[in-house]
Short mmCIF file of C-alpha atoms in Angstrom, two decimals:
data_model
loop_
_atom_site.label_atom_id
_atom_site.label_comp_id
_atom_site.label_asym_id
_atom_site.label_seq_id
_atom_site.Cartn_x
_atom_site.Cartn_y
_atom_site.Cartn_z
CA MET A 1 30.06 9.93 -10.31
CA ALA A 2 30.96 7.83 -13.35
CA SER A 3 30.36 8.96 -16.91
CA LEU A 4 26.84 8.58 -18.25
CA SER A 5 27.88 5.83 -20.64
CA LYS A 6 29.63 3.85 -17.91
CA ALA A 7 26.72 4.41 -15.53
CA GLY A 8 24.23 3.23 -18.14
CA ALA A 9 26.22 0.09 -18.88
CA ALA A 10 26.65 -0.65 -15.19
CA LEU A 11 22.92 -0.21 -14.57
CA ASP A 12 22.10 -2.57 -17.42
CA ALA A 13 24.49 -5.14 -15.94
CA LEU A 14 22.92 -4.74 -12.49
CA ARG A 15 19.45 -5.34 -13.92
CA GLU A 16 20.75 -8.47 -15.61
CA ASP A 17 22.65 -9.82 -12.62
CA LEU A 18 20.19 -9.31 -9.77
CA ALA A 19 17.66 -11.98 -8.86
CA GLY A 20 15.60 -9.11 -7.46
CA ASP A 21 14.41 -5.98 -9.25
CA VAL A 22 16.12 -2.72 -10.10
CA TYR A 23 14.26 0.58 -10.41
CA ALA A 24 15.39 3.92 -11.79
CA PRO A 25 13.36 7.14 -12.17
CA GLY A 26 10.70 6.67 -14.83
CA ASP A 27 10.52 2.89 -14.43
CA PRO A 28 7.11 1.37 -13.63
CA GLY A 29 7.17 0.66 -9.92
CA TYR A 30 9.81 3.28 -9.06
CA GLU A 31 7.41 5.65 -7.32
CA ASP A 32 6.02 2.88 -5.12
CA ALA A 33 9.50 1.58 -4.39
CA ARG A 34 10.66 4.91 -2.98
CA VAL A 35 7.72 5.42 -0.60
CA VAL A 36 8.77 5.10 3.03
CA PHE A 37 6.98 4.89 6.37
CA ASN A 38 7.35 8.61 7.14
CA THR A 39 5.59 10.55 4.38
CA MET A 40 7.48 13.72 5.37
CA ILE A 41 10.42 12.10 3.55
CA ASP A 42 10.32 12.68 -0.21
CA ARG A 43 13.62 11.68 -1.83
CA ARG A 44 14.45 10.40 -5.29
CA PRO A 45 17.27 7.87 -5.49
CA ALA A 46 18.95 7.29 -8.84
CA VAL A 47 18.71 3.52 -8.38
CA ILE A 48 16.72 1.26 -6.06
CA ALA A 49 18.00 -2.33 -5.91
CA GLN A 50 15.42 -4.64 -4.37
CA CYS A 51 17.65 -7.53 -3.40
CA ALA A 52 16.37 -11.10 -3.23
CA ASN A 53 19.39 -12.66 -1.51
CA GLU A 54 22.84 -11.99 -0.14
CA ASP A 55 24.45 -12.32 -3.57
CA ASP A 56 22.26 -9.45 -4.74
CA VAL A 57 23.41 -7.33 -1.80
CA VAL A 58 27.06 -7.99 -2.63
CA ARG A 59 26.48 -7.08 -6.26
CA ALA A 60 24.56 -3.93 -5.36
CA VAL A 61 27.26 -2.69 -2.98
CA ARG A 62 29.94 -3.21 -5.62
CA PHE A 63 27.79 -1.42 -8.20
CA GLY A 64 27.41 1.56 -5.90
CA ARG A 65 31.11 1.71 -5.12
CA GLU A 66 32.08 1.41 -8.78
CA LEU A 67 29.93 4.41 -9.67
CA ASP A 68 30.79 6.35 -6.50
CA LEU A 69 27.12 6.56 -5.52
CA ASN A 70 25.88 7.39 -2.05
CA ILE A 71 24.47 4.18 -0.61
CA GLY A 72 21.40 3.97 1.60
CA VAL A 73 20.11 0.73 3.10
CA ARG A 74 16.45 -0.08 3.58
CA GLY A 75 15.45 -2.86 5.95
CA GLY A 76 11.97 -4.13 6.60
CA GLY A 77 10.55 -1.45 8.84
CA HIS A 78 10.24 2.21 9.72
CA SER A 79 13.39 4.39 9.82
CA VAL A 80 11.33 7.32 11.03
CA ALA A 81 14.14 9.72 10.10
CA GLY A 82 13.93 8.55 6.49
CA MET A 83 17.55 7.40 6.53
CA ALA A 84 16.75 4.53 4.15
CA LEU A 85 16.46 6.98 1.26
CA ASN A 86 18.76 9.48 -0.43
CA ASP A 87 18.60 11.82 -3.40
CA GLY A 88 20.49 10.77 -6.49
CA GLY A 89 22.19 7.74 -4.96
CA LEU A 90 21.65 4.01 -4.58
CA VAL A 91 19.18 2.43 -2.17
CA ILE A 92 19.76 -1.23 -1.31
CA ASP A 93 16.30 -2.48 -0.37
CA LEU A 94 16.18 -5.72 1.64
CA ARG A 95 12.41 -6.11 1.91
CA ARG A 96 12.33 -9.19 -0.31
CA MET A 97 14.64 -10.96 2.12
CA GLN A 98 12.15 -12.04 4.78
CA GLN A 99 12.90 -15.68 5.49
CA VAL A 100 12.70 -16.75 9.13
CA THR A 101 14.15 -20.11 10.20
CA VAL A 102 13.33 -21.34 13.70
CA HIS A 103 15.64 -23.81 15.44
CA PRO A 104 13.44 -24.89 18.36
CA ALA A 105 15.89 -27.37 19.89
CA ALA A 106 18.59 -24.67 20.02
CA GLN A 107 16.04 -22.00 21.00
CA ALA A 108 17.33 -19.74 18.24
CA VAL A 109 15.99 -18.09 15.12
CA ARG A 110 17.75 -16.88 11.98
CA VAL A 111 16.08 -13.84 10.40
CA GLU A 112 16.86 -12.28 7.03
CA GLY A 113 17.53 -8.56 6.88
CA GLY A 114 14.23 -7.47 5.36
CA ALA A 115 11.91 -9.23 7.81
CA THR A 116 9.58 -7.51 10.25
CA TRP A 117 8.62 -8.65 13.72
CA SER A 118 5.38 -10.01 12.39
CA HIS A 119 7.37 -12.56 10.38
CA VAL A 120 9.39 -13.57 13.43
CA ASP A 121 6.58 -13.69 15.98
CA ARG A 122 4.28 -15.74 13.73
CA ALA A 123 7.11 -18.18 13.03
CA THR A 124 8.17 -18.71 16.66
CA GLN A 125 4.73 -18.74 18.30
CA PRO A 126 3.81 -22.34 17.29
CA TYR A 127 6.82 -23.51 19.30
CA GLY A 128 5.87 -21.49 22.39
CA LEU A 129 9.00 -19.39 21.89
CA ALA A 130 9.64 -15.65 21.55
CA THR A 131 12.29 -12.99 21.91
CA THR A 132 12.18 -9.27 22.57
CA GLY A 133 10.75 -7.52 19.52
CA GLY A 134 9.36 -4.10 18.76
CA ARG A 135 6.06 -2.80 20.07
CA ALA A 136 4.58 -2.99 16.58
CA SER A 137 4.56 -5.94 14.20
CA THR A 138 5.63 -3.69 11.30
CA THR A 139 8.98 -2.82 12.89
CA GLY A 140 11.96 -4.11 10.91
CA VAL A 141 14.06 -6.70 12.73
CA GLY A 142 17.56 -5.75 11.55
CA GLY A 143 17.65 -2.07 12.41
CA PHE A 144 15.67 -2.67 15.59
CA VAL A 145 18.07 -5.26 16.98
CA LEU A 146 21.34 -3.64 15.94
CA GLY A 147 20.12 -0.35 17.42
CA GLY A 148 19.43 -1.94 20.81
CA GLY A 149 15.83 -3.10 20.71
CA THR A 150 13.22 -2.45 23.41
CA GLY A 151 9.74 -3.99 23.50
CA TRP A 152 7.04 -5.62 25.60
CA LEU A 153 9.31 -8.50 26.63
CA ASP A 154 12.47 -6.60 27.52
CA ARG A 155 11.96 -6.56 31.30
CA CYS A 156 11.69 -10.35 31.13
CA PHE A 157 14.13 -11.33 28.35
CA GLY A 158 16.41 -8.29 28.07
CA LEU A 159 16.94 -5.90 25.20
CA ALA A 160 16.83 -7.42 21.73
CA VAL A 161 20.55 -6.88 21.36
CA ASP A 162 21.13 -8.91 24.54
CA ASN A 163 19.73 -11.87 22.60
CA LEU A 164 21.96 -11.40 19.56
CA LEU A 165 23.89 -14.58 18.70
CA GLY A 166 25.34 -13.70 15.31
CA VAL A 167 25.20 -11.38 12.31
CA GLU A 168 25.84 -12.07 8.63
CA LEU A 169 27.15 -8.88 7.11
CA VAL A 170 28.12 -7.46 3.72
CA THR A 171 30.86 -4.90 4.16
CA ALA A 172 31.51 -1.62 2.37
CA GLU A 173 33.89 -3.51 0.08
CA GLY A 174 31.16 -5.90 -0.95
CA THR A 175 32.58 -8.86 0.96
CA ARG A 176 30.78 -11.27 3.28
CA ILE A 177 31.69 -11.43 6.94
CA HIS A 178 30.23 -13.17 9.99
CA ALA A 179 30.33 -11.77 13.50
CA ASN A 180 29.60 -13.55 16.76
CA ALA A 181 31.24 -14.02 20.14
CA ASP A 182 34.06 -16.05 18.53
CA ASP A 183 34.35 -14.65 15.02
CA ASN A 184 35.21 -10.95 14.74
CA PRO A 185 34.23 -10.30 18.37
CA ASP A 186 35.18 -6.60 18.13
CA LEU A 187 32.71 -6.14 15.30
CA PHE A 188 30.13 -8.19 17.18
CA TRP A 189 30.49 -5.80 20.12
CA ALA A 190 30.02 -2.80 17.81
CA LEU A 191 26.82 -4.30 16.40
CA HIS A 192 25.30 -4.24 19.89
CA GLY A 193 23.93 -0.74 19.43
CA GLY A 194 26.04 0.59 16.54
CA GLY A 195 23.30 -0.07 14.00
CA GLY A 196 24.02 -0.11 10.28
CA ASN A 197 27.34 1.71 10.48
CA PHE A 198 29.54 -1.32 9.84
CA GLY A 199 27.82 -3.10 6.99
CA ILE A 200 24.53 -4.47 5.70
CA ALA A 201 23.05 -7.15 7.94
CA THR A 202 21.69 -9.74 5.52
CA ALA A 203 20.72 -12.06 8.39
CA ILE A 204 20.86 -12.13 12.17
CA THR A 205 20.48 -14.97 14.65
CA LEU A 206 18.67 -14.39 17.94
CA LYS A 207 18.18 -16.34 21.14
CA LEU A 208 14.61 -17.45 21.85
CA HIS A 209 12.88 -17.93 25.20
CA GLU A 210 9.97 -20.05 26.30
CA LEU A 211 6.71 -18.07 26.25
CA PRO A 212 3.83 -20.56 26.29
CA GLU A 213 1.36 -18.01 27.68
CA PHE A 214 0.89 -14.26 27.47
CA ALA A 215 -1.78 -12.00 28.95
CA ILE A 216 -2.73 -8.34 28.93
CA ALA A 217 -4.93 -5.78 30.62
CA MET A 218 -5.69 -2.76 28.44
CA VAL A 219 -7.59 -0.09 30.36
CA LEU A 220 -8.94 3.16 28.90
CA TYR A 221 -9.35 6.30 31.04
CA ALA A 222 -10.91 9.71 30.51
CA PRO A 223 -8.39 12.58 30.91
CA GLU A 224 -9.53 13.57 34.40
CA PHE A 225 -8.67 10.12 35.76
CA ALA A 226 -5.48 9.70 33.72
CA PRO A 227 -2.94 11.12 36.22
CA ALA A 228 -4.07 8.62 38.87
CA ALA A 229 -3.87 5.82 36.31
CA VAL A 230 -0.32 6.75 35.32
CA ARG A 231 0.80 6.85 38.96
CA THR A 232 -0.86 3.50 39.64
CA PHE A 233 0.81 1.97 36.60
CA ARG A 234 4.18 3.15 37.90
CA ASP A 235 3.49 1.58 41.29
CA VAL A 236 2.43 -1.73 39.74
CA ILE A 237 5.60 -1.89 37.66
CA GLU A 238 7.95 -0.90 40.44
CA SER A 239 6.51 -3.45 42.87
CA GLY A 240 5.94 -6.20 40.31
CA PRO A 241 8.14 -8.96 38.91
CA ASP A 242 10.10 -8.83 35.67
CA GLU A 243 7.26 -10.61 33.87
CA VAL A 244 5.14 -7.46 34.20
CA GLY A 245 5.58 -4.78 31.52
CA GLY A 246 3.61 -2.46 29.29
CA GLY A 247 3.21 1.29 29.04
CA ALA A 248 1.04 4.30 29.85
CA LEU A 249 -0.07 6.19 26.78
CA TYR A 250 -1.91 9.42 25.98
CA PHE A 251 -3.53 9.41 22.52
CA THR A 252 -6.60 10.38 20.53
CA ALA A 253 -9.32 7.84 21.26
CA PRO A 254 -10.01 5.89 18.04
CA PRO A 255 -13.40 4.85 16.66
CA GLU A 256 -13.06 1.27 17.88
CA GLU A 257 -15.84 -0.92 19.18
CA PHE A 258 -14.55 -0.90 22.76
CA VAL A 259 -14.24 2.92 22.92
CA PRO A 260 -17.30 4.86 24.15
CA PRO A 261 -18.60 7.13 21.35
CA SER A 262 -18.35 10.18 23.62
CA LEU A 263 -14.60 9.69 23.88
CA VAL A 264 -13.83 9.13 20.18
CA GLY A 265 -11.69 11.89 18.70
CA THR A 266 -10.74 13.34 22.09
CA LEU A 267 -7.74 13.01 24.39
CA ALA A 268 -7.67 9.74 26.31
CA CYS A 269 -5.22 7.72 28.34
CA GLY A 270 -4.62 4.01 27.98
CA VAL A 271 -2.60 1.74 30.20
CA LEU A 272 -1.40 -1.53 28.71
CA LEU A 273 -0.22 -4.04 31.27
CA THR A 274 1.54 -7.02 29.72
CA TYR A 275 2.40 -10.25 31.47
CA ALA A 276 4.75 -12.98 30.28
CA GLY A 277 2.71 -15.75 31.82
CA ALA A 278 -0.78 -16.93 32.67
CA GLU A 279 -3.90 -14.73 32.83
CA GLN A 280 -4.72 -15.65 36.43
CA ASP A 281 -1.30 -14.44 37.54
CA MET A 282 -1.61 -11.22 35.53
CA ARG A 283 -4.97 -10.30 37.05
CA LYS A 284 -3.61 -9.57 40.51
CA TYR A 285 -1.27 -6.96 39.04
CA ALA A 286 -4.09 -5.46 36.98
CA GLU A 287 -6.48 -5.09 39.94
CA PRO A 288 -5.26 -1.62 41.05
CA LEU A 289 -5.70 -0.28 37.50
CA LEU A 290 -9.14 -1.80 37.12
CA ALA A 291 -10.21 -0.39 40.49
CA LEU A 292 -9.86 3.16 39.15
CA SER A 293 -12.72 4.81 37.28
CA HIS A 294 -12.28 3.83 33.63
CA GLU A 295 -14.12 3.84 30.33
CA ALA A 296 -13.27 0.43 28.90
CA GLU A 297 -11.12 -2.62 29.49
CA ILE A 298 -9.77 -5.62 27.63
CA VAL A 299 -8.40 -8.23 30.01
CA GLY A 300 -7.34 -11.77 29.28
CA ALA A 301 -4.94 -14.22 27.72
CA MET A 302 -3.83 -13.33 24.20
CA PRO A 303 -1.15 -14.77 21.93
CA TYR A 304 1.94 -12.58 22.03
CA ALA A 305 2.02 -12.27 18.23
CA ASP A 306 -1.52 -10.85 18.32
CA VAL A 307 -0.60 -8.32 20.99
CA GLN A 308 2.26 -7.20 18.75
CA CYS A 309 -0.28 -6.17 16.10
CA MET A 310 -2.57 -4.20 18.42
CA ILE A 311 -0.98 -0.77 18.06
CA ASP A 312 0.64 -0.98 14.64
CA ASP A 313 1.22 2.48 13.23
CA PRO A 314 -0.82 2.95 10.05
CA PRO A 315 0.99 3.70 6.79
CA GLY A 316 0.77 7.05 5.03
CA MET A 317 1.42 9.24 8.08
CA ARG A 318 3.87 12.04 8.80
CA HIS A 319 6.16 11.39 11.78
CA TYR A 320 8.42 13.20 14.20
CA TRP A 321 9.69 11.25 17.24
CA SER A 322 11.94 11.86 20.21
CA ALA A 323 12.66 10.44 23.67
CA GLU A 324 14.33 10.95 27.01
CA TYR A 325 15.52 8.27 29.42
CA LEU A 326 14.74 9.09 33.03
CA THR A 327 16.39 8.73 36.42
CA GLY A 328 12.97 7.79 37.80
CA ALA A 329 9.26 8.50 37.61
CA PRO A 330 8.50 10.42 40.83
CA ASP A 331 5.14 12.08 41.35
CA ASN A 332 6.45 15.51 40.35
CA TYR A 333 7.62 14.19 36.98
CA LEU A 334 4.39 12.26 36.40
CA ALA A 335 2.50 15.52 36.99
CA VAL A 336 4.66 17.14 34.28
CA PHE A 337 4.09 14.16 31.99
CA SER A 338 0.31 14.35 32.30
CA ALA A 339 0.32 18.12 31.97
CA GLY A 340 2.24 17.81 28.71
CA ALA A 341 -0.53 15.65 27.30
CA GLN A 342 -2.95 18.57 27.56
CA GLY A 343 -1.15 20.28 24.68
CA MET A 344 -1.08 17.21 22.45
CA PRO A 345 -2.28 17.77 18.88
CA VAL A 346 -5.73 16.16 18.99
CA PRO A 347 -7.22 14.63 16.94
CA THR A 348 -4.14 13.20 15.26
CA GLY A 349 -2.33 9.88 15.52
CA THR A 350 0.17 11.45 17.93
CA GLN A 351 1.01 9.40 21.02
CA TYR A 352 2.82 10.08 24.26
CA ALA A 353 4.23 7.02 26.03
CA LEU A 354 5.78 6.35 29.41
CA LEU A 355 7.66 3.06 29.25
CA PRO A 356 9.23 1.02 32.04
CA GLN A 357 12.70 -0.48 32.01
CA GLY A 358 14.41 -2.31 34.88
CA GLY A 359 14.29 -6.08 35.23
CA ALA A 360 16.41 -7.98 32.72
CA ILE A 361 17.30 -4.72 30.93
CA ALA A 362 19.15 -3.37 33.96
CA ALA A 363 20.58 -6.80 34.78
CA GLY A 364 21.92 -7.31 31.26
CA PRO A 365 25.51 -7.06 30.00
CA HIS A 366 26.86 -3.57 30.61
CA GLU A 367 29.80 -3.83 28.23
CA TYR A 368 27.70 -3.08 25.14
CA PRO A 369 27.16 0.46 23.74
CA VAL A 370 23.61 0.83 25.11
CA PRO A 371 24.02 3.47 27.84
CA TYR A 372 20.29 3.83 28.49
CA ARG A 373 20.18 0.37 30.08
CA ASP A 374 20.25 1.66 33.66
CA ALA A 375 17.44 4.20 33.27
CA PRO A 376 14.33 2.86 35.03
CA TRP A 377 11.88 4.73 32.79
CA ALA A 378 11.66 6.30 29.35
CA VAL A 379 9.34 8.92 27.91
CA HIS A 380 8.65 8.68 24.20
CA PRO A 381 6.57 11.41 22.51
CA TYR A 382 5.90 10.63 18.88
CA GLY A 383 4.06 12.94 16.58
CA MET A 384 2.01 11.18 13.92
CA TRP A 385 -0.35 13.05 11.62
CA GLN A 386 -1.61 13.28 8.03
CA ASP A 387 -2.04 16.94 7.15
CA PRO A 388 1.17 18.87 6.27
CA ALA A 389 -0.51 21.92 7.80
CA ASP A 390 -0.02 20.22 11.19
CA ASP A 391 3.76 19.86 10.77
CA GLU A 392 4.74 22.84 12.88
CA ARG A 393 2.45 22.23 15.83
CA CYS A 394 3.19 18.50 16.01
CA VAL A 395 6.96 18.92 15.86
CA LYS A 396 6.82 21.74 18.42
CA TRP A 397 4.79 19.66 20.84
CA VAL A 398 7.26 16.76 20.68
CA ARG A 399 10.17 19.11 21.32
CA ASP A 400 8.33 20.86 24.17
CA VAL A 401 7.52 17.71 26.14
CA ARG A 402 11.02 16.40 25.61
CA THR A 403 12.33 19.69 27.07
CA ASP A 404 9.92 19.29 30.00
CA ALA A 405 11.48 15.89 30.79
CA ARG A 406 15.10 17.02 30.77
CA PRO A 407 15.38 17.77 34.52
CA TRP A 408 14.83 14.03 35.07
CA SER A 409 16.92 12.81 32.11
CA THR A 410 19.94 10.54 32.43
CA GLY A 411 21.28 12.07 29.22
CA ALA A 412 21.28 8.72 27.42
CA VAL A 413 18.85 7.87 24.63
CA TYR A 414 17.73 4.91 22.51
CA LEU A 415 18.55 5.97 18.95
CA ASN A 416 15.73 3.97 17.34
CA PHE A 417 13.27 6.24 19.16
CA ILE A 418 14.54 9.46 17.59
CA GLY A 419 15.10 11.05 14.21
CA ASP A 420 18.14 13.05 13.16
CA GLU A 421 18.94 15.16 16.24
CA GLY A 422 22.64 15.74 15.57
CA ARG A 423 25.97 14.20 16.46
CA GLU A 424 25.76 14.88 20.20
CA ARG A 425 22.58 12.83 20.46
CA VAL A 426 24.26 9.98 18.57
CA ILE A 427 27.05 10.07 21.14
CA ALA A 428 24.44 10.14 23.92
CA GLY A 429 22.84 7.06 22.37
CA LEU A 430 26.09 5.09 22.42
CA GLY A 431 28.03 6.57 25.33
CA ALA A 432 31.05 8.84 24.93
CA ASP A 433 33.66 6.17 25.78
CA ASN A 434 31.93 3.64 23.56
CA TYR A 435 31.72 6.17 20.75
CA ARG A 436 35.49 6.58 20.71
CA LEU A 437 35.94 2.82 20.38
CA LEU A 438 33.26 2.67 17.71
CA GLU A 439 35.03 5.38 15.72
CA GLY A 440 38.10 3.17 15.53
CA LEU A 441 36.08 0.16 14.43
CA LYS A 442 34.31 2.30 11.86
CA ARG A 443 37.70 3.24 10.44
CA GLN A 444 38.57 -0.46 10.28
CA TYR A 445 35.37 -1.72 8.66
CA ASP A 446 34.10 1.33 6.74
CA PRO A 447 36.91 3.89 6.44
CA ASP A 448 35.15 5.82 3.67
CA ASN A 449 31.92 6.08 5.69
CA VAL A 450 29.99 4.41 2.88
CA PHE A 451 27.24 3.51 5.33
CA ARG A 452 26.49 6.98 6.64
CA PHE A 453 22.73 7.26 6.09
CA ASN A 454 22.03 6.29 9.69
CA HIS A 455 22.78 7.53 13.19
CA ASN A 456 26.27 7.93 11.93
CA ILE A 457 29.54 7.03 13.58
CA ARG A 458 32.33 8.83 11.77
CA PRO A 459 35.61 7.03 11.13
CA ALA A 460 38.21 8.28 13.60
#
């Protein structure tokens, strides 16, 4: 750390130079600027640089290096593990960089590093175009894509990272670099799953696909009928085309208009069937789910961007997430899955999802460091609650149901679905052979491990 006088002068210069804002402890706005999605995370950076453009990012990186500060990077979304923040260091906050530029003729979109999927989906929808985004509109684009990216469209259009065309990056030295299939192809490969380890993504370019119509069937079941619903959902997915997706979800029934009052605040099961196409085509796949005894249904055509907003996680919650990727979803595992829901902390915001893969995910390029591609199913328990008194029971439940799933686990994992679970899980999320290659590229692009507040790849 530099001397106080040097640090003070450098901070004054940073405030003067940045088009965005700079916050230090005691400044008006500092407390709001350090609040993150997961309220379990309470860290106090020495400096928060809210960058307005790529020049600001370059300047902020150089400021941090000059003062030997730890550097965290905050994109537009969640970072459930709280990796965007640190204590006593610098946070480079990209949330002011949200511009989305659609190129309809090229079926591509350029997205700045602080944008969320809401920005992208609203921008592409008027053109009848879309790409695989998160399952919530509040998910940040940059971290989501560079970590792999799975969502409602992945069975049809592949993982988000399969649609990556280029990345504009600021390196640990504060220099600009571009990576695509032709320019810095080794780095481009590393960015297909390696996340923020190699630099700060100030913008990414993604391939778009035609999506003129989208339809859903959301069906709500009481707990006694849930196991049959989950099995039926599995059968629909496994016999259906790639256009069919969705998820089966245990959760606390919310006080919404479509939920029967008797179910509000109690354990319920919802099945969301999504269809990348017309409503009349979707309905034949929804029929088996609707034929089961259920409490409520929402069936029909709906703009994809609106579906993306349907299950947004509310702010101000405490979070603990994990996941396992599965060799299959046989009846004996589905019985374990549904049994695990009986111990869910209810009523809380906690959710327990079974998500299909296959389709374009499995058919996608296998050379990238996304080893969970071949798993046909994933289970994703995520604790979400408000009261700190619930910390222990919510975290324990997530760990318990993840343990229950291990006999069916492939061993691979999608790192965006988990918090900090140690180095071995990072390796599992990238693949052991890939990890060794990534270590070498980390040494090349970030030998000092400046960008280490992430699912970290250590320089070899």
